[in-house]
PDB file of C-alpha atoms in Angstrom:
ATOM      1  CA  MET M   1     -18.746   1.724 -15.182  1.00 65.00           C
ATOM      2  CA  ALA M   2     -16.335  -1.159 -15.778  1.00 75.00           C
ATOM      3  CA  CYS M   3     -15.613  -2.704 -19.174  1.00 84.00           C
ATOM      4  CA  HIS M   4     -14.080  -6.190 -19.270  1.00 88.00           C
ATOM      5  CA  LYS M   5     -11.776  -7.077 -22.186  1.00 89.00           C
ATOM      6  CA  CYS M   6      -9.519  -9.988 -23.010  1.00 90.00           C
ATOM      7  CA  ALA M   7      -5.899  -9.111 -22.192  1.00 88.00           C
ATOM      8  CA  ALA M   8      -4.612 -11.225 -25.099  1.00 90.00           C
ATOM      9  CA  CYS M   9      -6.851 -10.222 -28.035  1.00 92.00           C
ATOM     10  CA  GLY M  10      -8.920  -7.267 -26.752  1.00 88.00           C
ATOM     11  CA  ALA M  11     -12.320  -8.915 -27.261  1.00 92.00           C
ATOM     12  CA  ASP M  12     -15.181  -7.711 -25.047  1.00 91.00           C
ATOM     13  CA  LEU M  13     -16.034 -10.076 -22.195  1.00 91.00           C
ATOM     14  CA  ALA M  14     -19.027 -10.438 -19.912  1.00 90.00           C
ATOM     15  CA  GLN M  15     -18.240  -9.781 -16.255  1.00 85.00           C
ATOM     16  CA  ASP M  16     -18.898 -13.422 -15.292  1.00 87.00           C
ATOM     17  CA  GLN M  17     -17.234 -14.936 -18.383  1.00 89.00           C
ATOM     18  CA  ALA M  18     -14.313 -17.144 -17.296  1.00 88.00           C
ATOM     19  CA  SER M  19     -12.366 -17.192 -20.575  1.00 91.00           C
ATOM     20  CA  CYS M  20     -12.333 -15.455 -23.946  1.00 92.00           C
ATOM     21  CA  THR M  21     -14.468 -17.147 -26.609  1.00 91.00           C
ATOM     22  CA  SER M  22     -12.152 -15.809 -29.348  1.00 91.00           C
ATOM     23  CA  CYS M  23      -8.732 -16.957 -28.088  1.00 93.00           C
ATOM     24  CA  GLY M  24      -9.396 -18.917 -24.867  1.00 91.00           C
ATOM     25  CA  SER M  25      -7.291 -16.660 -22.653  1.00 91.00           C
ATOM     26  CA  ARG M  26      -8.305 -16.338 -18.992  1.00 87.00           C
ATOM     27  CA  ASP M  27      -6.450 -13.014 -18.571  1.00 87.00           C
ATOM     28  CA  ARG M  28      -8.545  -9.892 -18.576  1.00 86.00           C
ATOM     29  CA  VAL M  29      -8.240  -6.125 -18.424  1.00 84.00           C
ATOM     30  CA  ILE M  30     -10.864  -4.143 -16.540  1.00 81.00           C
ATOM     31  CA  GLU M  31     -11.235  -0.568 -17.765  1.00 78.00           C
ATOM     32  CA  VAL M  32     -12.961   1.835 -15.390  1.00 70.00           C
ATOM     33  CA  THR M  33     -14.599   4.823 -17.049  1.00 68.00           C
ATOM     34  CA  ASP M  34     -16.151   6.355 -13.927  1.00 63.00           C
ATOM     35  CA  GLU M  35     -14.685   7.122 -10.530  1.00 62.00           C
ATOM     36  CA  LEU M  36     -13.675   4.015  -8.639  1.00 55.00           C
ATOM     37  CA  ARG M  37     -13.755   4.032  -4.851  1.00 61.00           C
ATOM     38  CA  ILE M  38     -12.320   1.091  -3.013  1.00 61.00           C
ATOM     39  CA  ASP M  39     -14.025   0.772   0.350  1.00 65.00           C
ATOM     40  CA  GLU M  40     -11.993  -2.198   1.457  1.00 74.00           C
ATOM     41  CA  GLY M  41      -8.294  -2.438   0.787  1.00 85.00           C
ATOM     42  CA  LEU M  42      -5.630  -3.617  -1.574  1.00 86.00           C
ATOM     43  CA  ARG M  43      -2.335  -5.258  -0.673  1.00 88.00           C
ATOM     44  CA  GLY M  44       0.407  -6.189  -3.063  1.00 89.00           C
ATOM     45  CA  LYS M  45       3.910  -7.605  -2.903  1.00 89.00           C
ATOM     46  CA  ALA M  46       6.529  -7.939  -5.639  1.00 90.00           C
ATOM     47  CA  ARG M  47       9.544 -10.212  -5.464  1.00 88.00           C
ATOM     48  CA  HIS M  48      12.242 -11.473  -7.827  1.00 88.00           C
ATOM     49  CA  GLY M  49      11.883 -15.099  -6.722  1.00 84.00           C
ATOM     50  CA  GLN M  50       9.426 -17.520  -5.213  1.00 82.00           C
ATOM     51  CA  PRO M  51       7.614 -16.857  -1.924  1.00 79.00           C
ATOM     52  CA  GLY M  52       9.639 -18.279   0.929  1.00 83.00           C
ATOM     53  CA  GLU M  53      12.872 -17.999  -1.060  1.00 87.00           C
ATOM     54  CA  VAL M  54      13.259 -14.226  -1.180  1.00 88.00           C
ATOM     55  CA  LYS M  55      11.765 -11.329   0.730  1.00 89.00           C
ATOM     56  CA  PRO M  56       9.510  -9.023  -1.338  1.00 91.00           C
ATOM     57  CA  HIS M  57      11.425  -6.050  -2.704  1.00 92.00           C
ATOM     58  CA  ARG M  58       8.257  -3.945  -2.844  1.00 94.00           C
ATOM     59  CA  GLU M  59       5.143  -3.968  -0.677  1.00 95.00           C
ATOM     60  CA  GLN M  60       2.215  -1.629  -1.179  1.00 95.00           C
ATOM     61  CA  TYR M  61      -0.939  -1.292   0.890  1.00 94.00           C
ATOM     62  CA  SER M  62      -4.033   0.853   0.562  1.00 93.00           C
ATOM     63  CA  GLU M  63      -6.591   0.153   3.240  1.00 94.00           C
ATOM     64  CA  ILE M  64      -9.102   1.793   5.534  1.00 93.00           C
ATOM     65  CA  LYS M  65      -7.900   1.730   9.130  1.00 92.00           C
ATOM     66  CA  TRP M  66      -8.766   3.347  12.445  1.00 93.00           C
ATOM     67  CA  ASN M  67      -6.566   6.361  13.154  1.00 93.00           C
ATOM     68  CA  GLY M  68      -6.233   6.720  16.905  1.00 93.00           C
ATOM     69  CA  ASP M  69      -4.740  10.222  16.708  1.00 92.00           C
ATOM     70  CA  ARG M  70      -7.765  11.660  14.890  1.00 93.00           C
ATOM     71  CA  GLN M  71     -10.329   9.165  16.279  1.00 94.00           C
ATOM     72  CA  ARG M  72     -11.829   8.224  12.907  1.00 94.00           C
ATOM     73  CA  MET M  73     -11.493   5.796  10.031  1.00 93.00           C
ATOM     74  CA  GLU M  74      -9.042   6.951   7.342  1.00 95.00           C
ATOM     75  CA  ARG M  75      -7.340   5.517   4.273  1.00 94.00           C
ATOM     76  CA  ARG M  76      -3.734   4.531   4.892  1.00 95.00           C
ATOM     77  CA  VAL M  77      -1.362   4.086   1.957  1.00 96.00           C
ATOM     78  CA  GLU M  78       1.995   2.540   2.695  1.00 96.00           C
ATOM     79  CA  VAL M  79       4.819   1.800   0.240  1.00 96.00           C
ATOM     80  CA  VAL M  80       7.966  -0.105   1.202  1.00 95.00           C
ATOM     81  CA  ASP M  81      10.481  -0.265  -1.679  1.00 96.00           C
ATOM     82  CA  ARG M  82      13.632  -2.080  -0.528  1.00 95.00           C
ATOM     83  CA  GLU M  83      15.404  -1.862  -3.901  1.00 95.00           C
ATOM     84  CA  ASN M  84      15.191   1.917  -3.985  1.00 95.00           C
ATOM     85  CA  ASP M  85      15.463   2.463  -0.192  1.00 96.00           C
ATOM     86  CA  TYR M  86      12.095   4.263  -0.177  1.00 96.00           C
ATOM     87  CA  TYR M  87       9.314   4.453   2.407  1.00 95.00           C
ATOM     88  CA  LEU M  88       5.961   6.260   2.259  1.00 95.00           C
ATOM     89  CA  GLN M  89       3.106   6.352   4.737  1.00 96.00           C
ATOM     90  CA  GLU M  90       0.145   8.584   3.972  1.00 97.00           C
ATOM     91  CA  TRP M  91      -3.216   8.943   5.718  1.00 97.00           C
ATOM     92  CA  ARG M  92      -6.236  10.537   3.985  1.00 95.00           C
ATOM     93  CA  HIS M  93      -9.663  11.695   5.150  1.00 96.00           C
ATOM     94  CA  LEU M  94     -12.286   9.360   3.638  1.00 92.00           C
ATOM     95  CA  ASP M  95     -14.768  12.027   2.563  1.00 91.00           C
ATOM     96  CA  THR M  96     -12.509  14.866   1.402  1.00 93.00           C
ATOM     97  CA  ASN M  97      -9.439  12.833   0.351  1.00 92.00           C
ATOM     98  CA  GLU M  98      -7.353  15.461   2.171  1.00 96.00           C
ATOM     99  CA  VAL M  99      -3.922  14.247   3.292  1.00 97.00           C
ATOM    100  CA  THR M 100      -3.970  14.299   7.100  1.00 96.00           C
ATOM    101  CA  PHE M 101      -0.495  12.804   7.643  1.00 96.00           C
ATOM    102  CA  ARG M 102       2.449  12.062   5.369  1.00 96.00           C
ATOM    103  CA  LYS M 103       5.867  10.568   6.069  1.00 95.00           C
ATOM    104  CA  GLU M 104       8.264   9.911   3.201  1.00 96.00           C
ATOM    105  CA  GLY M 105      11.971   9.189   3.043  1.00 95.00           C
ATOM    106  CA  ARG M 106      14.720   6.597   3.012  1.00 95.00           C
ATOM    107  CA  LEU M 107      13.713   3.172   4.297  1.00 93.00           C
ATOM    108  CA  SER M 108      17.126   2.816   5.926  1.00 93.00           C
ATOM    109  CA  ASP M 109      16.637   5.976   8.021  1.00 92.00           C
ATOM    110  CA  PRO M 110      15.758   4.815  11.581  1.00 88.00           C
ATOM    111  CA  ALA M 111      13.923   8.082  12.243  1.00 84.00           C
ATOM    112  CA  MET M 112      11.280   7.076   9.671  1.00 80.00           C
ATOM    113  CA  HIS M 113       9.971   4.253  11.855  1.00 74.00           C
ATOM    114  CA  GLY M 114       9.680   5.671  15.356  1.00 70.00           C
ATOM    115  CA  GLN M 115      11.191   4.683  18.673  1.00 62.00           C
ATOM    116  CA  SER M 116       9.414   1.307  18.865  1.00 56.00           C
ATOM    117  CA  ALA M 117      11.088   0.107  15.656  1.00 55.00           C
ATOM    118  CA  ARG M 118      14.640   0.792  16.825  1.00 53.00           C
ATOM    119  CA  ARG M 119      16.661  -2.205  17.886  1.00 56.00           C
ATOM    120  CA  GLY M 120      18.934  -2.527  20.879  1.00 56.00           C
ATOM    121  CA  ARG M 121      19.012  -0.847  24.232  1.00 51.00           C
ATOM    122  CA  PRO M 122      18.348   2.881  24.503  1.00 53.00           C
ATOM    123  CA  GLU M 123      21.452   4.951  25.085  1.00 56.00           C
ATOM    124  CA  ARG M 124      21.985   6.145  28.635  1.00 54.00           C
ATOM    125  CA  PRO M 125      23.755   9.374  29.523  1.00 56.00           C
ATOM    126  CA  HIS M 126      27.272   8.739  30.800  1.00 56.00           C
ATOM    127  CA  ASP M 127      27.865   9.321  34.516  1.00 54.00           C
ATOM    128  CA  SER M 128      30.299  12.139  35.162  1.00 48.00           C
TER     129      SER M 128
END
């Protein structure tokens, strides 16, 4: 069950109420008291400037995607944190929430992103 409250004054709001009748604020807090399952996905980006001026320093995704390795739909969570040089990719089974794959480490580590993400020509063995 979700409870809607005004973020400014804490007054209870109806789900379809556009603004608070007490203070006029349009900001709201949604409190979830039961389990919440997101069947679609969430994407978020954080930046220290305006879009188009600076690249996001943090990107976070949680979405249901087809996993070709396991031939089923799974939840993929991905975190890219450029400020802290951090990368996380985690896949979970939809019914059991079991982690089926996890990769975590430094964003600057080329091994974190696979062969297709590496730039330049592949190294060739030197002729003897």
